[in-house]
mmCIF file of C-alpha atoms in Angstrom:
data_model
loop_
_atom_site.group_PDB
_atom_site.id
_atom_site.type_symbol
_atom_site.label_atom_id
_atom_site.label_comp_id
_atom_site.label_asym_id
_atom_site.label_seq_id
_atom_site.Cartn_x
_atom_site.Cartn_y
_atom_site.Cartn_z
ATOM 1 C CA MET A 22 -22.212 5.955 23.014
ATOM 2 C CA GLU A 23 -23.988 3.928 25.697
ATOM 3 C CA THR A 24 -24.145 0.750 23.593
ATOM 4 C CA SER A 25 -20.525 0.995 22.457
ATOM 5 C CA MET A 26 -19.443 1.714 26.043
ATOM 6 C CA LYS A 27 -20.727 -1.704 27.021
ATOM 7 C CA THR A 28 -19.040 -3.727 24.296
ATOM 8 C CA PRO A 29 -16.850 -6.347 25.978
ATOM 9 C CA VAL A 30 -13.094 -5.861 25.796
ATOM 10 C CA GLN A 31 -11.572 -8.540 23.529
ATOM 11 C CA PHE A 32 -8.514 -10.208 25.066
ATOM 12 C CA TYR A 33 -6.312 -12.496 22.932
ATOM 13 C CA PHE A 34 -3.552 -14.504 24.569
ATOM 14 C CA ASP A 35 -1.335 -17.546 24.201
ATOM 15 C CA PHE A 36 -1.004 -19.739 27.295
ATOM 16 C CA SER A 37 2.791 -19.779 26.810
ATOM 17 C CA SER A 38 3.108 -15.974 26.783
ATOM 18 C CA PRO A 39 4.466 -14.425 30.001
ATOM 19 C CA TYR A 40 3.237 -10.931 29.167
ATOM 20 C CA GLY A 41 -0.100 -12.577 28.298
ATOM 21 C CA TYR A 42 -0.094 -14.017 31.820
ATOM 22 C CA PHE A 43 0.549 -10.562 33.315
ATOM 23 C CA ALA A 44 -2.351 -9.214 31.260
ATOM 24 C CA ALA A 45 -4.591 -12.099 32.339
ATOM 25 C CA MET A 46 -3.942 -11.257 35.979
ATOM 26 C CA CYS A 47 -5.055 -7.617 35.451
ATOM 27 C CA ILE A 48 -7.451 -7.291 32.517
ATOM 28 C CA ASP A 49 -10.762 -8.153 34.221
ATOM 29 C CA GLU A 50 -10.119 -5.733 37.052
ATOM 30 C CA LEU A 51 -9.086 -2.943 34.680
ATOM 31 C CA ALA A 52 -12.101 -3.419 32.409
ATOM 32 C CA GLY A 53 -14.451 -3.835 35.383
ATOM 33 C CA LYS A 54 -13.357 -0.455 36.723
ATOM 34 C CA TYR A 55 -14.989 1.063 33.640
ATOM 35 C CA GLY A 56 -18.041 -1.203 33.596
ATOM 36 C CA ARG A 57 -16.761 -3.587 30.950
ATOM 37 C CA GLN A 58 -16.751 -7.351 30.610
ATOM 38 C CA VAL A 59 -13.826 -9.152 28.953
ATOM 39 C CA ASP A 60 -14.053 -11.904 26.322
ATOM 40 C CA TRP A 61 -11.021 -14.190 26.529
ATOM 41 C CA HIS A 62 -9.669 -15.753 23.318
ATOM 42 C CA PRO A 63 -6.852 -18.317 23.447
ATOM 43 C CA ILE A 64 -4.667 -18.155 20.319
ATOM 44 C CA LEU A 65 -1.632 -20.084 19.102
ATOM 45 C CA LEU A 66 1.323 -17.793 18.531
ATOM 46 C CA GLY A 67 3.350 -20.554 16.870
ATOM 47 C CA ALA A 68 1.106 -20.451 13.805
ATOM 48 C CA ILE A 69 0.955 -16.651 13.841
ATOM 49 C CA PHE A 70 4.741 -16.214 14.201
ATOM 50 C CA LYS A 71 5.200 -18.055 10.902
ATOM 51 C CA ILE A 72 3.271 -15.253 9.182
ATOM 52 C CA THR A 73 4.978 -12.411 11.029
ATOM 53 C CA GLU A 74 8.460 -13.947 10.685
ATOM 54 C CA THR A 75 8.903 -13.787 14.452
ATOM 55 C CA LYS A 76 10.558 -16.100 16.921
ATOM 56 C CA PRO A 77 9.779 -16.378 20.623
ATOM 57 C CA LEU A 78 11.376 -13.400 22.357
ATOM 58 C CA VAL A 79 13.371 -15.408 24.851
ATOM 59 C CA ASP A 80 15.065 -17.396 22.059
ATOM 60 C CA LEU A 81 16.584 -14.356 20.343
ATOM 61 C CA PRO A 82 20.224 -13.330 20.806
ATOM 62 C CA LEU A 83 20.568 -10.371 23.231
ATOM 63 C CA LYS A 84 16.784 -9.902 23.416
ATOM 64 C CA GLY A 85 16.437 -13.270 25.149
ATOM 65 C CA PRO A 86 18.504 -12.499 28.274
ATOM 66 C CA TYR A 87 17.062 -8.967 28.437
ATOM 67 C CA SER A 88 13.492 -10.190 28.196
ATOM 68 C CA ARG A 89 13.968 -12.664 31.061
ATOM 69 C CA HIS A 90 15.322 -9.805 33.169
ATOM 70 C CA ASP A 91 12.468 -7.516 32.093
ATOM 71 C CA LEU A 92 9.839 -10.150 32.900
ATOM 72 C CA ASN A 93 11.036 -10.529 36.480
ATOM 73 C CA ARG A 94 11.329 -6.771 36.942
ATOM 74 C CA THR A 95 7.905 -6.066 35.434
ATOM 75 C CA ALA A 96 6.238 -8.779 37.533
ATOM 76 C CA ARG A 97 7.852 -7.305 40.650
ATOM 77 C CA LEU A 98 6.739 -3.759 39.821
ATOM 78 C CA HIS A 99 3.152 -4.867 39.201
ATOM 79 C CA LYS A 100 3.143 -7.206 42.214
ATOM 80 C CA ILE A 101 2.394 -10.290 40.116
ATOM 81 C CA ASP A 102 3.624 -13.679 41.309
ATOM 82 C CA PHE A 103 5.930 -14.978 38.580
ATOM 83 C CA LYS A 104 8.581 -17.603 38.058
ATOM 84 C CA MET A 105 9.978 -18.305 34.601
ATOM 85 C CA PRO A 106 8.960 -21.920 33.821
ATOM 86 C CA SER A 107 11.803 -24.421 33.427
ATOM 87 C CA THR A 108 10.306 -25.698 30.157
ATOM 88 C CA PHE A 109 9.607 -22.740 27.892
ATOM 89 C CA PRO A 110 8.047 -22.021 25.452
ATOM 90 C CA ILE A 111 5.533 -24.866 25.294
ATOM 91 C CA ALA A 112 2.859 -26.048 22.849
ATOM 92 C CA THR A 113 -0.493 -24.652 23.950
ATOM 93 C CA HIS A 114 -3.040 -26.174 21.555
ATOM 94 C CA GLN A 115 -4.209 -28.747 24.105
ATOM 95 C CA VAL A 116 -4.800 -26.339 26.975
ATOM 96 C CA ALA A 117 -6.484 -23.925 24.543
ATOM 97 C CA ARG A 118 -8.772 -26.738 23.341
ATOM 98 C CA ALA A 119 -9.642 -27.657 26.928
ATOM 99 C CA MET A 120 -10.600 -24.040 27.584
ATOM 100 C CA LEU A 121 -12.723 -23.849 24.427
ATOM 101 C CA TRP A 122 -14.551 -27.060 25.332
ATOM 102 C CA ILE A 123 -15.241 -25.807 28.861
ATOM 103 C CA GLN A 124 -16.506 -22.537 27.421
ATOM 104 C CA LYS A 125 -18.772 -24.289 24.932
ATOM 105 C CA LYS A 126 -20.252 -26.658 27.525
ATOM 106 C CA HIS A 127 -20.231 -24.555 30.680
ATOM 107 C CA GLY A 128 -19.933 -20.909 29.666
ATOM 108 C CA LYS A 129 -17.431 -18.081 29.600
ATOM 109 C CA ASP A 130 -17.035 -17.449 33.327
ATOM 110 C CA ILE A 131 -15.852 -20.907 34.336
ATOM 111 C CA ALA A 132 -13.702 -21.118 31.187
ATOM 112 C CA LYS A 133 -11.985 -17.932 32.270
ATOM 113 C CA GLN A 134 -11.425 -19.360 35.756
ATOM 114 C CA PHE A 135 -9.853 -22.423 34.173
ATOM 115 C CA ALA A 136 -7.628 -20.210 31.999
ATOM 116 C CA LYS A 137 -6.426 -18.222 35.008
ATOM 117 C CA LYS A 138 -5.650 -21.390 36.952
ATOM 118 C CA ALA A 139 -3.781 -22.830 33.949
ATOM 119 C CA TYR A 140 -1.754 -19.632 33.550
ATOM 120 C CA GLN A 141 -0.911 -19.600 37.270
ATOM 121 C CA ALA A 142 0.053 -23.282 37.215
ATOM 122 C CA PHE A 143 2.541 -22.522 34.428
ATOM 123 C CA PHE A 144 3.933 -19.173 35.559
ATOM 124 C CA MET A 145 3.749 -19.548 39.330
ATOM 125 C CA ASP A 146 4.151 -23.264 40.002
ATOM 126 C CA ASP A 147 6.239 -24.372 36.995
ATOM 127 C CA ILE A 148 3.667 -26.967 35.938
ATOM 128 C CA ASN A 149 4.028 -27.879 32.271
ATOM 129 C CA ILE A 150 0.529 -27.187 30.926
ATOM 130 C CA SER A 151 1.367 -28.644 27.518
ATOM 131 C CA GLU A 152 0.803 -32.042 29.157
ATOM 132 C CA VAL A 153 -2.708 -33.492 29.169
ATOM 133 C CA ASP A 154 -2.392 -34.830 32.729
ATOM 134 C CA ALA A 155 -1.600 -31.347 34.044
ATOM 135 C CA ILE A 156 -4.497 -29.846 32.079
ATOM 136 C CA LEU A 157 -6.951 -32.418 33.433
ATOM 137 C CA LYS A 158 -5.767 -31.848 36.982
ATOM 138 C CA ILE A 159 -6.484 -28.126 36.659
ATOM 139 C CA ALA A 160 -9.908 -28.914 35.160
ATOM 140 C CA THR A 161 -10.616 -31.174 38.131
ATOM 141 C CA GLN A 162 -9.715 -28.289 40.481
ATOM 142 C CA CYS A 163 -12.381 -26.258 38.656
ATOM 143 C CA GLY A 164 -14.935 -28.950 39.472
ATOM 144 C CA PHE A 165 -14.972 -30.821 36.173
ATOM 145 C CA ASP A 166 -14.911 -34.533 35.581
ATOM 146 C CA SER A 167 -11.474 -35.426 34.287
ATOM 147 C CA GLN A 168 -12.689 -38.015 31.772
ATOM 148 C CA GLU A 169 -15.360 -35.703 30.398
ATOM 149 C CA VAL A 170 -12.790 -32.966 29.728
ATOM 150 C CA ALA A 171 -10.351 -35.510 28.260
ATOM 151 C CA ASN A 172 -13.020 -36.605 25.787
ATOM 152 C CA GLY A 173 -14.280 -33.088 25.114
ATOM 153 C CA MET A 174 -10.975 -31.432 24.316
ATOM 154 C CA VAL A 175 -10.176 -33.839 21.488
ATOM 155 C CA GLN A 176 -13.526 -33.455 19.704
ATOM 156 C CA GLN A 177 -13.170 -32.462 16.075
ATOM 157 C CA ASP A 178 -15.432 -29.407 16.410
ATOM 158 C CA ILE A 179 -13.229 -28.051 19.224
ATOM 159 C CA LYS A 180 -10.075 -28.591 17.169
ATOM 160 C CA ASP A 181 -11.762 -26.871 14.232
ATOM 161 C CA GLN A 182 -12.885 -23.983 16.408
ATOM 162 C CA LEU A 183 -9.372 -23.293 17.703
ATOM 163 C CA LYS A 184 -8.050 -23.301 14.153
ATOM 164 C CA SER A 185 -10.795 -21.016 12.843
ATOM 165 C CA ASP A 186 -10.499 -18.695 15.869
ATOM 166 C CA ASN A 187 -6.772 -18.420 15.187
ATOM 167 C CA ASP A 188 -7.333 -17.719 11.493
ATOM 168 C CA ALA A 189 -9.944 -15.098 12.393
ATOM 169 C CA ALA A 190 -7.513 -13.450 14.820
ATOM 170 C CA LEU A 191 -4.881 -13.220 12.079
ATOM 171 C CA VAL A 192 -7.413 -11.626 9.720
ATOM 172 C CA LYS A 193 -8.067 -9.007 12.422
ATOM 173 C CA GLY A 194 -4.324 -8.234 12.463
ATOM 174 C CA ILE A 195 -3.596 -9.926 15.776
ATOM 175 C CA PHE A 196 0.049 -10.991 15.873
ATOM 176 C CA GLY A 197 1.092 -11.132 19.505
ATOM 177 C CA SER A 198 0.113 -11.832 23.092
ATOM 178 C CA PRO A 199 -1.429 -10.109 24.901
ATOM 179 C CA PHE A 200 -3.493 -8.377 22.241
ATOM 180 C CA ILE A 201 -6.479 -6.360 23.379
ATOM 181 C CA ILE A 202 -9.215 -4.709 21.332
ATOM 182 C CA VAL A 203 -11.408 -1.990 22.835
ATOM 183 C CA ASP A 204 -14.199 -0.773 20.538
ATOM 184 C CA GLY A 205 -12.109 -1.605 17.467
ATOM 185 C CA GLU A 206 -8.924 -0.004 18.804
ATOM 186 C CA PRO A 207 -6.022 -2.519 18.890
ATOM 187 C CA PHE A 208 -3.403 -2.685 21.662
ATOM 188 C CA TRP A 209 -0.425 -5.028 21.681
ATOM 189 C CA GLY A 210 1.487 -5.731 24.857
ATOM 190 C CA PHE A 211 1.121 -5.525 28.600
ATOM 191 C CA ASP A 212 2.946 -2.185 28.406
ATOM 192 C CA ARG A 213 -0.047 -0.680 26.572
ATOM 193 C CA PHE A 214 -2.335 -1.110 29.592
ATOM 194 C CA TYR A 215 -1.988 2.584 30.468
ATOM 195 C CA GLN A 216 -3.252 3.383 26.963
ATOM 196 C CA ILE A 217 -6.100 0.873 27.339
ATOM 197 C CA GLU A 218 -7.068 2.605 30.563
ATOM 198 C CA ALA A 219 -7.014 6.012 28.819
ATOM 199 C CA MET A 220 -9.268 4.582 26.101
ATOM 200 C CA LEU A 221 -11.695 3.007 28.592
ATOM 201 C CA LYS A 222 -11.788 6.184 30.630
ATOM 202 C CA ASN A 223 -12.223 8.685 27.810
ATOM 203 C CA GLY A 224 -14.078 6.560 25.257
ATOM 204 C CA GLU A 225 -11.472 7.543 22.672
ATOM 205 C CA ILE A 226 -7.723 7.795 22.311
ATOM 206 C CA MET B 203 24.762 5.948 47.371
ATOM 207 C CA GLU B 204 25.500 9.635 46.687
ATOM 208 C CA THR B 205 28.117 8.931 44.008
ATOM 209 C CA SER B 206 26.040 6.310 42.258
ATOM 210 C CA MET B 207 23.001 8.625 42.349
ATOM 211 C CA LYS B 208 24.906 11.087 40.182
ATOM 212 C CA THR B 209 26.033 8.713 37.455
ATOM 213 C CA PRO B 210 24.693 10.002 34.124
ATOM 214 C CA VAL B 211 21.879 8.062 32.522
ATOM 215 C CA GLN B 212 23.144 6.328 29.356
ATOM 216 C CA PHE B 213 20.830 6.824 26.375
ATOM 217 C CA TYR B 214 21.358 4.807 23.173
ATOM 218 C CA PHE B 215 19.356 5.631 20.067
ATOM 219 C CA ASP B 216 19.266 5.323 16.306
ATOM 220 C CA PHE B 217 18.323 8.486 14.416
ATOM 221 C CA SER B 218 15.851 6.463 12.328
ATOM 222 C CA SER B 219 13.983 5.075 15.362
ATOM 223 C CA PRO B 220 10.593 6.718 16.067
ATOM 224 C CA TYR B 221 10.424 5.446 19.641
ATOM 225 C CA GLY B 222 14.015 6.667 19.997
ATOM 226 C CA TYR B 223 12.756 10.093 18.944
ATOM 227 C CA PHE B 224 9.995 9.971 21.576
ATOM 228 C CA ALA B 225 12.619 9.060 24.166
ATOM 229 C CA ALA B 226 14.908 11.865 22.983
ATOM 230 C CA MET B 227 12.118 14.384 23.513
ATOM 231 C CA CYS B 228 11.634 13.257 27.148
ATOM 232 C CA ILE B 229 14.808 11.725 28.582
ATOM 233 C CA ASP B 230 16.668 14.879 29.689
ATOM 234 C CA GLU B 231 13.622 16.207 31.506
ATOM 235 C CA LEU B 232 12.940 12.868 33.206
ATOM 236 C CA ALA B 233 16.560 12.433 34.319
ATOM 237 C CA GLY B 234 16.824 16.101 35.347
ATOM 238 C CA LYS B 235 13.839 15.660 37.670
ATOM 239 C CA TYR B 236 16.039 13.283 39.687
ATOM 240 C CA GLY B 237 19.246 15.301 39.402
ATOM 241 C CA ARG B 238 20.782 13.266 36.603
ATOM 242 C CA GLN B 239 22.588 14.169 33.413
ATOM 243 C CA VAL B 240 22.138 12.089 30.266
ATOM 244 C CA ASP B 241 24.894 10.842 27.948
ATOM 245 C CA TRP B 242 23.583 10.425 24.409
ATOM 246 C CA HIS B 243 24.988 7.627 22.226
ATOM 247 C CA PRO B 244 24.007 7.333 18.561
ATOM 248 C CA ILE B 245 24.023 3.695 17.401
ATOM 249 C CA LEU B 246 23.321 1.964 14.091
ATOM 250 C CA LEU B 247 20.494 -0.526 14.432
ATOM 251 C CA GLY B 248 21.087 -1.929 10.944
ATOM 252 C CA ALA B 249 24.312 -3.582 12.080
ATOM 253 C CA ILE B 250 22.763 -4.694 15.369
ATOM 254 C CA PHE B 251 19.629 -6.167 13.735
ATOM 255 C CA LYS B 252 21.866 -8.565 11.798
ATOM 256 C CA ILE B 253 22.959 -10.071 15.115
ATOM 257 C CA THR B 254 19.509 -10.156 16.700
ATOM 258 C CA GLU B 255 17.817 -11.479 13.533
ATOM 259 C CA THR B 256 15.431 -8.541 13.593
ATOM 260 C CA LYS B 257 13.912 -6.443 10.837
ATOM 261 C CA PRO B 258 12.616 -2.902 11.173
ATOM 262 C CA LEU B 259 9.229 -3.089 12.920
ATOM 263 C CA VAL B 260 7.322 -1.200 10.243
ATOM 264 C CA ASP B 261 8.465 -3.659 7.551
ATOM 265 C CA LEU B 262 6.974 -6.732 9.236
ATOM 266 C CA PRO B 263 3.641 -8.219 8.151
ATOM 267 C CA LEU B 264 0.805 -7.272 10.558
ATOM 268 C CA LYS B 265 3.242 -5.636 12.983
ATOM 269 C CA GLY B 266 4.025 -2.949 10.396
ATOM 270 C CA PRO B 267 0.529 -1.431 10.087
ATOM 271 C CA TYR B 268 -0.057 -1.794 13.830
ATOM 272 C CA SER B 269 3.203 -0.065 14.712
ATOM 273 C CA ARG B 270 2.395 2.935 12.507
ATOM 274 C CA HIS B 271 -0.953 3.213 14.283
ATOM 275 C CA ASP B 272 0.683 2.813 17.687
ATOM 276 C CA LEU B 273 3.302 5.480 16.924
ATOM 277 C CA ASN B 274 0.680 8.093 16.102
ATOM 278 C CA ARG B 275 -1.399 7.156 19.134
ATOM 279 C CA THR B 276 1.580 7.142 21.498
ATOM 280 C CA ALA B 277 2.837 10.503 20.196
ATOM 281 C CA ARG B 278 -0.652 11.967 20.701
ATOM 282 C CA LEU B 279 -0.933 10.618 24.253
ATOM 283 C CA HIS B 280 2.463 11.996 25.235
ATOM 284 C CA LYS B 281 1.872 15.290 23.390
ATOM 285 C CA ILE B 282 4.874 14.821 21.104
ATOM 286 C CA ASP B 283 4.817 16.387 17.644
ATOM 287 C CA PHE B 284 5.177 13.505 15.191
ATOM 288 C CA LYS B 285 4.655 12.746 11.530
ATOM 289 C CA MET B 286 5.812 9.443 10.040
ATOM 290 C CA PRO B 287 8.529 10.365 7.505
ATOM 291 C CA SER B 288 7.757 9.607 3.846
ATOM 292 C CA THR B 289 11.159 7.890 3.443
ATOM 293 C CA PHE B 290 11.610 5.354 6.226
ATOM 294 C CA PRO B 291 13.720 3.746 7.555
ATOM 295 C CA ILE B 292 16.875 5.594 6.512
ATOM 296 C CA ALA B 293 20.632 5.083 6.831
ATOM 297 C CA THR B 294 21.868 7.016 9.846
ATOM 298 C CA HIS B 295 25.654 6.593 9.835
ATOM 299 C CA GLN B 296 26.250 10.067 8.392
ATOM 300 C CA VAL B 297 24.094 11.972 10.865
ATOM 301 C CA ALA B 298 25.576 9.880 13.697
ATOM 302 C CA ARG B 299 29.093 10.756 12.508
ATOM 303 C CA ALA B 300 28.200 14.443 12.342
ATOM 304 C CA MET B 301 26.967 14.255 15.918
ATOM 305 C CA LEU B 302 30.123 12.469 17.084
ATOM 306 C CA TRP B 303 32.353 15.036 15.401
ATOM 307 C CA ILE B 304 30.418 17.919 16.969
ATOM 308 C CA GLN B 305 30.692 16.195 20.352
ATOM 309 C CA LYS B 306 34.417 15.650 19.973
ATOM 310 C CA LYS B 307 35.119 19.212 18.878
ATOM 311 C CA HIS B 308 32.506 21.208 20.766
ATOM 312 C CA GLY B 309 31.249 19.091 23.638
ATOM 313 C CA LYS B 310 28.258 17.036 24.708
ATOM 314 C CA ASP B 311 25.701 19.801 25.168
ATOM 315 C CA ILE B 312 25.814 21.234 21.675
ATOM 316 C CA ALA B 313 26.031 17.720 20.196
ATOM 317 C CA LYS B 314 22.823 16.863 22.024
ATOM 318 C CA GLN B 315 21.166 20.012 20.664
ATOM 319 C CA PHE B 316 22.201 18.977 17.173
ATOM 320 C CA ALA B 317 20.808 15.472 17.746
ATOM 321 C CA LYS B 318 17.450 16.858 18.920
ATOM 322 C CA LYS B 319 17.217 19.164 15.911
ATOM 323 C CA ALA B 320 18.088 16.289 13.560
ATOM 324 C CA TYR B 321 15.450 14.052 15.161
ATOM 325 C CA GLN B 322 12.834 16.825 14.897
ATOM 326 C CA ALA B 323 13.751 17.520 11.266
ATOM 327 C CA PHE B 324 13.128 13.860 10.469
ATOM 328 C CA PHE B 325 10.056 13.140 12.599
ATOM 329 C CA MET B 326 8.328 16.517 12.540
ATOM 330 C CA ASP B 327 9.288 18.093 9.216
ATOM 331 C CA ASP B 328 9.864 15.016 7.023
ATOM 332 C CA ILE B 329 13.421 16.054 6.176
ATOM 333 C CA ASN B 330 15.514 13.099 5.060
ATOM 334 C CA ILE B 331 18.467 13.262 7.454
ATOM 335 C CA SER B 332 20.317 10.491 5.637
ATOM 336 C CA GLU B 333 21.325 13.198 3.135
ATOM 337 C CA VAL B 334 24.477 15.195 3.807
ATOM 338 C CA ASP B 335 22.919 18.475 2.662
ATOM 339 C CA ALA B 336 20.142 18.123 5.234
ATOM 340 C CA ILE B 337 22.648 17.245 7.957
ATOM 341 C CA LEU B 338 24.818 20.276 7.171
ATOM 342 C CA LYS B 339 21.803 22.576 7.148
ATOM 343 C CA ILE B 340 20.883 21.428 10.660
ATOM 344 C CA ALA B 341 24.512 21.887 11.770
ATOM 345 C CA THR B 342 24.402 25.428 10.365
ATOM 346 C CA GLN B 343 21.250 26.110 12.405
ATOM 347 C CA CYS B 344 23.277 25.068 15.480
ATOM 348 C CA GLY B 345 25.863 27.715 14.592
ATOM 349 C CA PHE B 346 28.476 25.532 12.896
ATOM 350 C CA ASP B 347 30.352 26.192 9.708
ATOM 351 C CA SER B 348 28.939 23.913 7.062
ATOM 352 C CA GLN B 349 32.280 23.138 5.414
ATOM 353 C CA GLU B 350 33.953 22.401 8.738
ATOM 354 C CA VAL B 351 31.262 19.855 9.644
ATOM 355 C CA ALA B 352 31.389 18.364 6.135
ATOM 356 C CA ASN B 353 35.126 17.783 6.551
ATOM 357 C CA GLY B 354 34.863 16.646 10.159
ATOM 358 C CA MET B 355 32.189 14.015 9.738
ATOM 359 C CA VAL B 356 34.173 12.047 7.158
ATOM 360 C CA GLN B 357 37.386 11.889 9.198
ATOM 361 C CA GLN B 358 38.646 8.351 9.697
ATOM 362 C CA ASP B 359 38.780 8.655 13.489
ATOM 363 C CA ILE B 360 35.091 9.638 13.580
ATOM 364 C CA LYS B 361 34.153 6.701 11.339
ATOM 365 C CA ASP B 362 36.201 4.419 13.579
ATOM 366 C CA GLN B 363 34.592 5.826 16.713
ATOM 367 C CA LEU B 364 31.063 5.154 15.462
ATOM 368 C CA LYS B 365 32.012 1.605 14.606
ATOM 369 C CA SER B 366 33.705 0.962 17.932
ATOM 370 C CA ASP B 367 30.863 2.642 19.865
ATOM 371 C CA ASN B 368 28.413 0.363 18.067
ATOM 372 C CA ASP B 369 30.490 -2.724 18.798
ATOM 373 C CA ALA B 370 30.781 -1.674 22.449
ATOM 374 C CA ALA B 371 26.992 -1.218 22.646
ATOM 375 C CA LEU B 372 26.470 -4.742 21.315
ATOM 376 C CA VAL B 373 28.870 -6.130 23.910
ATOM 377 C CA LYS B 374 26.765 -4.395 26.577
ATOM 378 C CA GLY B 375 23.695 -6.237 25.233
ATOM 379 C CA ILE B 376 22.116 -3.220 23.568
ATOM 380 C CA PHE B 377 19.886 -4.389 20.728
ATOM 381 C CA GLY B 378 17.238 -1.725 20.187
ATOM 382 C CA SER B 379 16.340 1.949 20.294
ATOM 383 C CA PRO B 380 15.729 3.590 22.649
ATOM 384 C CA PHE B 381 17.906 1.695 25.101
ATOM 385 C CA ILE B 382 18.587 3.297 28.456
ATOM 386 C CA ILE B 383 20.947 2.249 31.224
ATOM 387 C CA VAL B 384 20.554 3.595 34.753
ATOM 388 C CA ASP B 385 23.284 2.489 37.165
ATOM 389 C CA GLY B 386 23.782 -0.746 35.214
ATOM 390 C CA GLU B 387 20.049 -1.513 34.921
ATOM 391 C CA PRO B 388 18.989 -1.889 31.246
ATOM 392 C CA PHE B 389 15.678 -0.641 29.836
ATOM 393 C CA TRP B 390 14.541 -1.163 26.261
ATOM 394 C CA GLY B 391 11.760 0.906 24.768
ATOM 395 C CA PHE B 392 9.926 4.163 25.305
ATOM 396 C CA ASP B 393 7.265 2.153 27.139
ATOM 397 C CA ARG B 394 9.744 1.411 29.920
ATOM 398 C CA PHE B 395 9.999 5.089 30.920
ATOM 399 C CA TYR B 396 7.668 4.499 33.877
ATOM 400 C CA GLN B 397 10.112 1.841 35.084
ATOM 401 C CA ILE B 398 13.072 4.175 34.506
ATOM 402 C CA GLU B 399 11.289 6.766 36.623
ATOM 403 C CA ALA B 400 10.702 4.186 39.385
ATOM 404 C CA MET B 401 14.414 3.345 39.275
ATOM 405 C CA LEU B 402 15.516 6.992 39.358
ATOM 406 C CA LYS B 403 13.106 7.740 42.177
ATOM 407 C CA ASN B 404 13.851 4.737 44.408
ATOM 408 C CA GLY B 405 17.489 4.081 43.498
ATOM 409 C CA GLU B 406 16.555 0.457 42.814
ATOM 410 C CA ILE B 407 13.916 -1.539 41.014
#
């Protein structure tokens, strides 16, 4: 069991997903409590929703207004700073590519810091992170050279990686955000965090 | 606050909804803990899904297999007896009408008992409760005369009531099962029970 106990938690998210943002604010702390690291994987729900015949929650009749209400309530209950962005949902391939380039060049930890800052910019400060200028500004705040990131995030191998990561996620059955895998066990949704904790605690569920 | 504290919790469910079944097994106990009664309202998700452009969860690509896995896991965690029915989903207008007739003739409490037994027949014993024979057998177990229920559940006023109840639910923004309203605050999903408890406990959320 010792080896399996140390397998990193796999965290899949789309930068435009509010429940993904809630998860991003909590997942490292939750996993850390049980001695686990977390691997962060940006995905593009737009491509995945075509397969699962889904539309963004907030665009659906009845579900849309409810989900906006639920998001504010859930953020409040979990003490997470949250403001529904004025432009929503947004395209997230560029911010995902920036994260992947940072990860490739500078490692997982700083890439994760960038991802958290990007999420907070979008869901706390209403900054539209689909725009390259906004992405580069966040990268600069993480200590990167703006021009270097601008060049890096449009490299063909980074574009290819995002596409192949997304395809690989689909093959694994990942269809939403947040989506978390603990030792092969899949969990969809911020509301499954209590089940994730049970799994991390007991080693099974 | 005293009057508002005693308003019954409003519980909407479809007899074919597994998470509705989980909710049905827990809602009276949860509400009772905070001195509340629960009003049970059978609804027909089929009609509602047309408006919300939704399909049954288990029929969707990727989401389908995951949801079956999640149902078993969630039932296990909450210690609820559960076996996915072999015929699923099913039409639930007949069992809903039987419940409404029982409620009209014999009151809320026995109607709720009937509803629980019907849910358990479907989700514990794999009895297809879309069939009239199965419905009447459950009614008999609740002490009713089979022929009386058979006649009652096809009365025009009962059919009309189910339709108007469903329309009224839609107007209230109810689009899923389980759907719970506590003092005007809407909650969708068995996974919102911890929020319902917070609301019942604190009187606000």
